[in-house]
CSV table of C-alpha atoms in Angstrom, one decimal:
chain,number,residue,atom,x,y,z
A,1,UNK,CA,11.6,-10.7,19.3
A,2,UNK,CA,12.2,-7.6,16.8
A,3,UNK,CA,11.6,-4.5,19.4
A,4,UNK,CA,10.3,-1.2,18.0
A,5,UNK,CA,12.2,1.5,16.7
A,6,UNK,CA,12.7,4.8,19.3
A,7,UNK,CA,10.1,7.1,18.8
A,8,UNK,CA,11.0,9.8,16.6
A,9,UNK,CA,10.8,13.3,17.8
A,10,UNK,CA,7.5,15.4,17.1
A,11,UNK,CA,5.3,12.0,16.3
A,12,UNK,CA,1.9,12.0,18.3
A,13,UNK,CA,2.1,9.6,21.1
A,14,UNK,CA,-0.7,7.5,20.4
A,15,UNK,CA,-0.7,6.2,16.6
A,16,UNK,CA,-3.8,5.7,14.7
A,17,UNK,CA,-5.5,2.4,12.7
A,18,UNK,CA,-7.7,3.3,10.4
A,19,UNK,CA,-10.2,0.3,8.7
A,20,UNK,CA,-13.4,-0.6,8.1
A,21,UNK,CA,-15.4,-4.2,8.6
A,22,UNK,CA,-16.7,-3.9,4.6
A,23,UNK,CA,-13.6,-5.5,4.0
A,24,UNK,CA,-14.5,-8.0,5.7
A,25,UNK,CA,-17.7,-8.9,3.8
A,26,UNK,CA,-16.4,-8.0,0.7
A,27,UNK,CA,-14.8,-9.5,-2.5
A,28,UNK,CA,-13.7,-9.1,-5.9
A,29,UNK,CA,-15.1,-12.5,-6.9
A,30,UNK,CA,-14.5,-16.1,-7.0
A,31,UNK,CA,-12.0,-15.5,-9.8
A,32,UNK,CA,-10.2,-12.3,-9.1
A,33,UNK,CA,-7.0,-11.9,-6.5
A,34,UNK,CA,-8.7,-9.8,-4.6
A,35,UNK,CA,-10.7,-12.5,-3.8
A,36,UNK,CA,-8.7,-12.9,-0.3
A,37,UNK,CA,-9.3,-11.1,2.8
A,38,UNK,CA,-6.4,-8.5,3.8
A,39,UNK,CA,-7.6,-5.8,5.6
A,40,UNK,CA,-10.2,-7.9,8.3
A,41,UNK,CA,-6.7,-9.9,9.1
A,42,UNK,CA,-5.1,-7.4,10.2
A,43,UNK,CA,-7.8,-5.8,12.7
A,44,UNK,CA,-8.2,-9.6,13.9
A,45,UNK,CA,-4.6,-10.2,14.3
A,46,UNK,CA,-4.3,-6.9,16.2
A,47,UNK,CA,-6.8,-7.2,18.5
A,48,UNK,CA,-6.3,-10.7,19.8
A,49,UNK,CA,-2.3,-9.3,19.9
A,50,UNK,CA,-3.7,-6.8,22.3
A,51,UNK,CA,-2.2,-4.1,20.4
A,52,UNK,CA,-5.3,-2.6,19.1
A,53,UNK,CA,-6.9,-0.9,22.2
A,54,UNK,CA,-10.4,0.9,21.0
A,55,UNK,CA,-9.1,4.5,21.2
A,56,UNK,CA,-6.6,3.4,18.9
A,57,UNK,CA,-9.1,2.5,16.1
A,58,UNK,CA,-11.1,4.8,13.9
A,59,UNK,CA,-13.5,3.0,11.9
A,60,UNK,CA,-12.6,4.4,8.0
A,61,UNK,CA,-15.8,6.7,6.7
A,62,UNK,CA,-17.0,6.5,3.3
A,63,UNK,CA,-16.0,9.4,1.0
A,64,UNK,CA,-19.3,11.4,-0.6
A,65,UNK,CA,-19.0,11.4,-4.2
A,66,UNK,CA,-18.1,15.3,-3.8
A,67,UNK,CA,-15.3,14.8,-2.4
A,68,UNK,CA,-13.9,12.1,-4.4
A,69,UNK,CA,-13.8,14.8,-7.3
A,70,UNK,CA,-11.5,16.5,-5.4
A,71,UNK,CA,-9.1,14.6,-8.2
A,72,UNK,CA,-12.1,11.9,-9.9
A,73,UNK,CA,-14.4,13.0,-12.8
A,74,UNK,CA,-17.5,13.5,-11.4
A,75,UNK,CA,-19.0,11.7,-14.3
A,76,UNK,CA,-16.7,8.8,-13.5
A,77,UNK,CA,-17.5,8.9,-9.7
A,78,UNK,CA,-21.6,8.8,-11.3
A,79,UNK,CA,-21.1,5.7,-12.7
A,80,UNK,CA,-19.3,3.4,-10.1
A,81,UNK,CA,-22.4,4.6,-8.3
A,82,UNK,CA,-24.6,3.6,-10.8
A,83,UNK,CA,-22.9,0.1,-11.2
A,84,UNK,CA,-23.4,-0.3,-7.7
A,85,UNK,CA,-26.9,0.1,-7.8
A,86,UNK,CA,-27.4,-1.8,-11.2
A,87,UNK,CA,-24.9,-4.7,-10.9
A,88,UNK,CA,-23.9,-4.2,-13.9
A,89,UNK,CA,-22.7,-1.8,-16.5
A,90,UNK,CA,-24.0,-1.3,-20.7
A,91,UNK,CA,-20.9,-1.9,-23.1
A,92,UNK,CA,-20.3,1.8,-24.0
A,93,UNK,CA,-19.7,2.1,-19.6
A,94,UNK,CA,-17.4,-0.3,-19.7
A,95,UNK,CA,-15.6,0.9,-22.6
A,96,UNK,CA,-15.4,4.4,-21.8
A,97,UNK,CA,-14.4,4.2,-17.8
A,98,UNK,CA,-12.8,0.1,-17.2
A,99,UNK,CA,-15.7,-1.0,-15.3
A,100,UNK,CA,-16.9,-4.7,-15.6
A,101,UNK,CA,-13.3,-6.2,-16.9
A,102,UNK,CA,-11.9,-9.2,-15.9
A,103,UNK,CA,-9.2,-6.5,-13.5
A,104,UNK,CA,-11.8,-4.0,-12.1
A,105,UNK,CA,-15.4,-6.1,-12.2
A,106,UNK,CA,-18.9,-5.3,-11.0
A,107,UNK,CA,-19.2,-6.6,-7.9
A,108,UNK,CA,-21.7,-5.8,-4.7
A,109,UNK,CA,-20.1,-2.7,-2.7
A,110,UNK,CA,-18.0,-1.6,-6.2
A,111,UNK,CA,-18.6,1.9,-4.8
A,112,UNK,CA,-18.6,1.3,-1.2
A,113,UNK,CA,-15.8,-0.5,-0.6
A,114,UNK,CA,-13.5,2.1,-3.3
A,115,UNK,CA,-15.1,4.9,-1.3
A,116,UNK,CA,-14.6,3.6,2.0
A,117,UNK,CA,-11.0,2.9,1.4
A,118,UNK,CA,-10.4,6.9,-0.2
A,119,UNK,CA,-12.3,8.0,3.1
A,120,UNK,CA,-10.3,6.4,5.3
A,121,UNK,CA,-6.9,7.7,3.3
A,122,UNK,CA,-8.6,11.3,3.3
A,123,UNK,CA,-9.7,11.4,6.9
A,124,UNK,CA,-6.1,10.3,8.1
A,125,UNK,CA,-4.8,12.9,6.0
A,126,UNK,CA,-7.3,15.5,7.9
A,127,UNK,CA,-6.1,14.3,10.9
A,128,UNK,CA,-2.4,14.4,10.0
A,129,UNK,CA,-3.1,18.0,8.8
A,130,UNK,CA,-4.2,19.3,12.2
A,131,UNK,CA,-1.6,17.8,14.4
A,132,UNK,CA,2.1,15.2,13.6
A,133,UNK,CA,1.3,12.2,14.4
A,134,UNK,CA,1.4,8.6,12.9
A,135,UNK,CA,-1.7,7.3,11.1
A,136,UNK,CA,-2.4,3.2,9.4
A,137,UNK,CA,-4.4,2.9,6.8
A,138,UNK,CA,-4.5,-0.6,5.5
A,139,UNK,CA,-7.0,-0.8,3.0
A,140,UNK,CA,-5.5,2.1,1.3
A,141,UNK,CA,-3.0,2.5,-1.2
A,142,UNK,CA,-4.6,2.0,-4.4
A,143,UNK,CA,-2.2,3.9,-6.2
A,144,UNK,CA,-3.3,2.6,-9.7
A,145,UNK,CA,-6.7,4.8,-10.2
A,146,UNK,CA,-7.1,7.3,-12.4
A,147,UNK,CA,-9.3,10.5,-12.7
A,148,UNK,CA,-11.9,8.9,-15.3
A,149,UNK,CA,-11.6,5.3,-15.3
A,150,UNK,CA,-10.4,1.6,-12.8
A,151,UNK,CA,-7.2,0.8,-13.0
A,152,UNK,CA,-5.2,-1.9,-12.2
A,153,UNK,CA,-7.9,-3.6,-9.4
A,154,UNK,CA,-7.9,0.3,-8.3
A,155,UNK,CA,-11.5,1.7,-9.0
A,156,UNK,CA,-10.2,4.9,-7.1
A,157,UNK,CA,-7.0,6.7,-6.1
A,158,UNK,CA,-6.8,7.2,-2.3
A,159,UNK,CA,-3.5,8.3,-2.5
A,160,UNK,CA,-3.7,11.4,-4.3
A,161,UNK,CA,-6.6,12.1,-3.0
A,162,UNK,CA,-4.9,11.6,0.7
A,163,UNK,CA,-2.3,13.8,-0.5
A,164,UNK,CA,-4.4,16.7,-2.3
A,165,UNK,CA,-6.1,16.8,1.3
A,166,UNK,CA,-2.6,17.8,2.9
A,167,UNK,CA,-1.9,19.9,0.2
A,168,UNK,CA,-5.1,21.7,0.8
A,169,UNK,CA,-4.4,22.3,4.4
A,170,UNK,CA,-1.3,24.0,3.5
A,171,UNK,CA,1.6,21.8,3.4
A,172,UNK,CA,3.6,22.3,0.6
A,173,UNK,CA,6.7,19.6,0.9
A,174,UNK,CA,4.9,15.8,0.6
A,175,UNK,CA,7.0,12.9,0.4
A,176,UNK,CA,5.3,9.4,-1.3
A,177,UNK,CA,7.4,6.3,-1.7
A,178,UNK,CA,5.9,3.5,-3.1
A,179,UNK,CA,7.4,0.3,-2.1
A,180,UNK,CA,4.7,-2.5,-3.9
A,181,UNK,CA,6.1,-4.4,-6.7
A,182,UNK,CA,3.6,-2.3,-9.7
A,183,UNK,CA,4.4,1.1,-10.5
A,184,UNK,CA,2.5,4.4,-9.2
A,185,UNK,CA,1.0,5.4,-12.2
A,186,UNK,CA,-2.2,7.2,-11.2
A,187,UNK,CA,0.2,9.1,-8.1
A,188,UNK,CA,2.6,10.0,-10.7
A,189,UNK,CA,0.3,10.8,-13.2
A,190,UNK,CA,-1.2,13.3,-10.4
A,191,UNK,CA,2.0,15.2,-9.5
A,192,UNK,CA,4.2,15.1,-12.4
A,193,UNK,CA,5.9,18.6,-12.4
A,194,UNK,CA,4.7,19.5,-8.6
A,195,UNK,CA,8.0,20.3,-6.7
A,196,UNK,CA,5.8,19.9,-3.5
A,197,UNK,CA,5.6,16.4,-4.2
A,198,UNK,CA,8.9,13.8,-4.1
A,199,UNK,CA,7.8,10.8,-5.4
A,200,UNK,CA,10.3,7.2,-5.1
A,201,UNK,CA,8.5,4.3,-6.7
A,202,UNK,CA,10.7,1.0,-6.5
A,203,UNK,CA,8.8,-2.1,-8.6
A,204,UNK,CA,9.5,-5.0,-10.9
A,205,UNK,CA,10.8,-4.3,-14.2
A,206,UNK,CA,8.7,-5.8,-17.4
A,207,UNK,CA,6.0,-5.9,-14.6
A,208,UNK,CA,2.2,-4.2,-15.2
A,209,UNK,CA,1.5,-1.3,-15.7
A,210,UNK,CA,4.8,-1.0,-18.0
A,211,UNK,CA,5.6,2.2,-16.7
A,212,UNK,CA,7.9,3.9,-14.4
A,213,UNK,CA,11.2,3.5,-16.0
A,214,UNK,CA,14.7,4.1,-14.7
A,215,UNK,CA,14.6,7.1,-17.2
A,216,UNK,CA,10.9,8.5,-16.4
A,217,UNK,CA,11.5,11.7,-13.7
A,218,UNK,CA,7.4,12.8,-13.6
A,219,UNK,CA,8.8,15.7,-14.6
A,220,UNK,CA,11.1,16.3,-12.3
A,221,UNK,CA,9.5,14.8,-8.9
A,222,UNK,CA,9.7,11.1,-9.5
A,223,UNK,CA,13.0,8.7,-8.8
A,224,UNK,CA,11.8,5.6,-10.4
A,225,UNK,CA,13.5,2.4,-9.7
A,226,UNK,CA,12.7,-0.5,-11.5
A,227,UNK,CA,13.9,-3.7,-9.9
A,228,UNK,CA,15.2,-7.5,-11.2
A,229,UNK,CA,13.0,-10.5,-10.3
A,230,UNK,CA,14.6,-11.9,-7.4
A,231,UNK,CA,14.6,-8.5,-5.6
A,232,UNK,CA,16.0,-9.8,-2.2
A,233,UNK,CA,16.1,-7.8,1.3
A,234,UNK,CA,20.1,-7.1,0.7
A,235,UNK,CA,19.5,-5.0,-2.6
A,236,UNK,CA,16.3,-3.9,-0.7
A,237,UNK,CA,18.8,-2.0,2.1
A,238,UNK,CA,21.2,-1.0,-0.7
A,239,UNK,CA,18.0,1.0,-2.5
A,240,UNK,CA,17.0,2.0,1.1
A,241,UNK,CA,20.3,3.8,1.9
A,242,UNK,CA,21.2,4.9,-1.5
A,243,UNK,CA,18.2,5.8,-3.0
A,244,UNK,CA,15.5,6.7,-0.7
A,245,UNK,CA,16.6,7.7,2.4
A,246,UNK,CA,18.8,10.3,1.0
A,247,UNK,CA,16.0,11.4,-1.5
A,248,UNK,CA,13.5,11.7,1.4
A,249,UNK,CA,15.9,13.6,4.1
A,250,UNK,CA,17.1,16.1,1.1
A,251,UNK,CA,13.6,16.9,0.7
A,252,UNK,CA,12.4,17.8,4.6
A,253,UNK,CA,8.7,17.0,4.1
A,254,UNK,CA,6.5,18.3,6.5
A,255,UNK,CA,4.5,14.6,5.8
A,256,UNK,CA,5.7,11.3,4.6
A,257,UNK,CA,3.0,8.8,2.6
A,258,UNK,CA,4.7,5.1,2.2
A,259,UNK,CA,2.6,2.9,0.6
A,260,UNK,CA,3.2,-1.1,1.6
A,261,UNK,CA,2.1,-2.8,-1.4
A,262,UNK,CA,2.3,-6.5,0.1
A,263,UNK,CA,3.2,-7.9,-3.2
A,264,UNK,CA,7.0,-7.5,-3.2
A,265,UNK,CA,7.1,-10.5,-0.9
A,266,UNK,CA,8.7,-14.1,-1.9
A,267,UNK,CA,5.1,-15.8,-1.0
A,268,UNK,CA,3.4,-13.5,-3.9
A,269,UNK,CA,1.2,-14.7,-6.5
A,270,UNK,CA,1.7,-11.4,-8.5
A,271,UNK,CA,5.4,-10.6,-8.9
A,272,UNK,CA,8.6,-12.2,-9.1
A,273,UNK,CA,10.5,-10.8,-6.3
A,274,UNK,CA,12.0,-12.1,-3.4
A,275,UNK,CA,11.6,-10.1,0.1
A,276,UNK,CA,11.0,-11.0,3.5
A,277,UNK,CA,8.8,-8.4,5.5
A,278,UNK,CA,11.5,-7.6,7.6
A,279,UNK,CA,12.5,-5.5,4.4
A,280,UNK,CA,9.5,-3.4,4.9
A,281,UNK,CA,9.9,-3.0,8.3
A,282,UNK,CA,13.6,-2.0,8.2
A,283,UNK,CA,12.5,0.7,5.8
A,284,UNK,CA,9.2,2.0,7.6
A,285,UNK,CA,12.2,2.1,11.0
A,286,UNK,CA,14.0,4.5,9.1
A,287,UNK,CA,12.0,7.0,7.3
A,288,UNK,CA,9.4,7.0,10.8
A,289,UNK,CA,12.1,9.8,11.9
A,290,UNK,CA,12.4,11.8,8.5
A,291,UNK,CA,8.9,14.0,8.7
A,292,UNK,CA,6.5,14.8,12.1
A,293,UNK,CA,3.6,13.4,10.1
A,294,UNK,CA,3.5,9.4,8.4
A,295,UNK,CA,0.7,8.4,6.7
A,296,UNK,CA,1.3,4.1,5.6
A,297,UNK,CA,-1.0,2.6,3.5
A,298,UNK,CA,-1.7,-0.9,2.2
A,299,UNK,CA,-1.7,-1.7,-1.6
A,300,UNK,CA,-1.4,-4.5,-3.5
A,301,UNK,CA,-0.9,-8.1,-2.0
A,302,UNK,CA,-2.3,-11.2,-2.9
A,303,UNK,CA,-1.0,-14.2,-0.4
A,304,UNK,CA,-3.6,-13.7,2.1
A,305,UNK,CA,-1.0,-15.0,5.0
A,306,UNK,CA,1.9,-12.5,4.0
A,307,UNK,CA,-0.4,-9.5,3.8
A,308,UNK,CA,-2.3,-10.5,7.2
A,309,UNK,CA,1.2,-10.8,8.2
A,310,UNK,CA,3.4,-8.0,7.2
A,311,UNK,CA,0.6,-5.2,7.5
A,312,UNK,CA,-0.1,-6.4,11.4
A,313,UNK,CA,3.8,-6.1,11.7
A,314,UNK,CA,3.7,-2.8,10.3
A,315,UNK,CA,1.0,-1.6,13.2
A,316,UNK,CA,2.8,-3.4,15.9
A,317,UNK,CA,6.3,-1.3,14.6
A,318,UNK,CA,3.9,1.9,14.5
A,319,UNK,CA,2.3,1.0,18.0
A,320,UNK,CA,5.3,0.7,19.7
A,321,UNK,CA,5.1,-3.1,20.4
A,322,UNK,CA,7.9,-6.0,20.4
A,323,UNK,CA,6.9,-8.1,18.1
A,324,UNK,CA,6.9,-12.2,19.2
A,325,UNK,CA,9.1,-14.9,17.9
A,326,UNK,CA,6.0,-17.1,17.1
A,327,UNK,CA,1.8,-16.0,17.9
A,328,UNK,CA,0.4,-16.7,20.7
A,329,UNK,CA,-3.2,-19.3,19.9
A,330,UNK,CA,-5.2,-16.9,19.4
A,331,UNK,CA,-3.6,-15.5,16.7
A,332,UNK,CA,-2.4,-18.8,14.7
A,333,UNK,CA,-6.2,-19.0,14.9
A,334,UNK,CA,-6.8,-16.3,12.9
A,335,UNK,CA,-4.2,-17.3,10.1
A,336,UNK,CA,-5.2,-21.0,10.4
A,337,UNK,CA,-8.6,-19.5,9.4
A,338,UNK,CA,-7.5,-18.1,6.0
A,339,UNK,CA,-7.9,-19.4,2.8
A,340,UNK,CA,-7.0,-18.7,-1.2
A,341,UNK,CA,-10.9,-18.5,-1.6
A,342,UNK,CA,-10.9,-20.7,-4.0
A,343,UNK,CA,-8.1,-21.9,-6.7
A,344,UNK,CA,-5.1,-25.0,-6.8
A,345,UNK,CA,-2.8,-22.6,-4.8
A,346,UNK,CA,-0.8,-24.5,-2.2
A,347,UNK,CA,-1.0,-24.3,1.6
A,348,UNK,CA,1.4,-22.0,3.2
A,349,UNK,CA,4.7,-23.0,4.8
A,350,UNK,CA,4.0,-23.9,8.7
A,351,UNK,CA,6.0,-21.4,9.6
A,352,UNK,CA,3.6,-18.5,7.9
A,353,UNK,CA,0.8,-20.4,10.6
A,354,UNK,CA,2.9,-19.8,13.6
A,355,UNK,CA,5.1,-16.5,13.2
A,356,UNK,CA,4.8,-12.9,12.2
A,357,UNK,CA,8.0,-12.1,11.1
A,358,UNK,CA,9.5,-13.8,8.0
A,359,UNK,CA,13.3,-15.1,8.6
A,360,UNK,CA,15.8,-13.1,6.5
A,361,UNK,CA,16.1,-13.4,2.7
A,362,UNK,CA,19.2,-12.1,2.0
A,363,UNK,CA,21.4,-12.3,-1.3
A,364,UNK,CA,23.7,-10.7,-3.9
A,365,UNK,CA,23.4,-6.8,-4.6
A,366,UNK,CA,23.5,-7.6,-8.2
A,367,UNK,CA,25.5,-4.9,-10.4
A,368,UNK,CA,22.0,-3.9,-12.5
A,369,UNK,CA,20.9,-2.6,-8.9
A,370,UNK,CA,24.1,-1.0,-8.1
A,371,UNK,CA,24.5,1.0,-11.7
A,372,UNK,CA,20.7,2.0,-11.4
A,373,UNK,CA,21.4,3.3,-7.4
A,374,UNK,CA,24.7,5.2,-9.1
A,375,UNK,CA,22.5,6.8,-12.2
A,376,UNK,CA,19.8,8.0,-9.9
A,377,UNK,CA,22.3,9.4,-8.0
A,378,UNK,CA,23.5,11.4,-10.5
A,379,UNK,CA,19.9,13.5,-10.5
């Protein structure tokens, strides 16, 4: 069994989930990625875990379209609406704000589900603002949107608008590290220049969206650390230590935001790199300490076993749990009862079935990783 980390000093004692069952009824499309179910995995896999207790759970609200202009056009935030209701958008809509693509389609709950995800993100942020604590947000982290237009499967940005809501409160020293395998180009897009705001973003070079290059500072806030395919959990603990650990603990935030973009796993249709989730768990261990409030969030992901997988892992570290060498029946039930939704994708390994935790991936610290690590230093 991995055991929990010791509870850091000033954290709430009883952590927070935060989700919603429109995920669970909800779908890109037969032909999209996010055609997989993520976030209803998770609540499943807790609760027949028996780590989800109901005063535990907070069942995610749906932002109002005023307060999603809190950072979205309002003339943007009009027509998701309007798609919603019509099913469909006229060419000039589609042109002008990315709705109806082949990445950000029309479907169903195109403004429900977005909204519901950014409430969720926001109210956690409330919460956080009024007391430390330790909040989960899995179907956030849709770090991609931008203030007029989809981005990147991202038809809003719950991220900044999570952290606008603790900047509005008063806090003025926000970390964000960004651990999916795409860059955060609508986060750092939002808070380039703003010394309250300490962005790390470590993602697949030559990847979508193109950005976030070693050289790219946000002006000043952003460490950007584009990654080799192949990215393996040794190089994961040498960006850990040298990169953002130190980054983060120079800073003192009063709040930490780490987004868990599932998509830097091995098992990922979407990326090229190479980690187990015990990579993201090692990391989540050691920043949990570094600020009295944690917001994590979901993000990309696209193997519906890994993402089940690692974000339950990620609750079961932030609940305090041990978590098992291999699931109990009722939980291989609930990953023997996932699917690719459609496709020629191949089954997963047995051992995705029967586990939580994936067994090491370790490997070379290649010397591209170490120069990066020594020229961000040098910032």
């Amino acid at each position: 069994m991995l055991s929990p980390p010791p509870a850091p000093a000033g954290l709430a004692a009883a952590p927070l989930l935060v989700a919603s069952e429109i995920y669970r009824r909800s779908s890109y499309g037969l032909h999209h990625p996010l055609r997989i179910p993520r976030v209803s995995t998770v609540m499943d896999l807790t609760r027949v875990l028996g780590w989800l207790p109901n005063d535990r759970f907070r069942s995610s609200p749906r932002a109002k379209p005023a307060a999603l202009t809190l950072w979205h056009e309002p003339a943007y935030v009009a027509a998701l609406q309007e798609a919603e209701t019509l099913g469909a958008v006229p060419p000039e809509i589609r042109e002008r704000f990315h709705l109806g693509t082949l990445s950000n389609p029309v479907f169903p709950e195109v403004y429900r589900r977005p909204a519901t995800g950014a409430g969720g993100t926001m109210l956690a942020a409330e919460l956080l603002s009024r007391s430390p604590g330790v909040i989960h947000v899995p179907g956030g982290g849709t770090h991609h949107g931008l203030p007029g237009r989809a981005n990147g499967f991202c038809y809003l940005n719950d991220v900044v608008l999570g952290i606008k809501v603790l900047q509005r409160s008063g806090l003025t020293r926000i970390a964000y590290v960004d651990l999916d395998a795409h860059h955060s180009d609508g986060v750092e897009l939002a808070f380039a220049g703003d010394p309250g705001v300490r962005m790390i973003s470590v993602h697949e070079e030559g990847r979508w969206p193109f950005t976030g290059a070693l050289e790219d500072t946000g002006g000043g806030s952003a460490f950007n650390l584009p990654v080799p395919r192949g990215y393996n959990d040794s190089e994961a603990r040498a960006v850990l230590h040298g990169l953002i650990l130190p980054r983060v603990e120079e800073f003192r935030p009063e709040a930490l935001v780490l987004q868990c973009g599932a998509d830097s796993l091995l098992e990922d249709p979407l990326s090229r790199l190479a980690l187990s989730n015990r990579a993201y768990l090692e990391a989540l261990s050691a920043l949990l300490p570094l600020a009295p409030r944690v917001l994590v969030l979901g993000g990309g992901g696209y193997n519906p076993w890994s993402v089940g997988r690692l974000w339950t892992a990620i609750w079961g570290i932030l609940a305090g749990q041990e978590l098992p060498d291999f699931l109990p029946e009722a939980a291989r039930a609930v990953l023997e009862g996932l699917s690719w939704g459609g496709g020629g994708r191949p089954a997963p390994e047995p051992a995705m079935l029967t586990t939580l935790i994936d067994p090491p991936r370790e490997g070379p610290v290649r010397p591209e990783i170490r120069d990066r690590l020594a020229r961000l230093a040098r910032r």
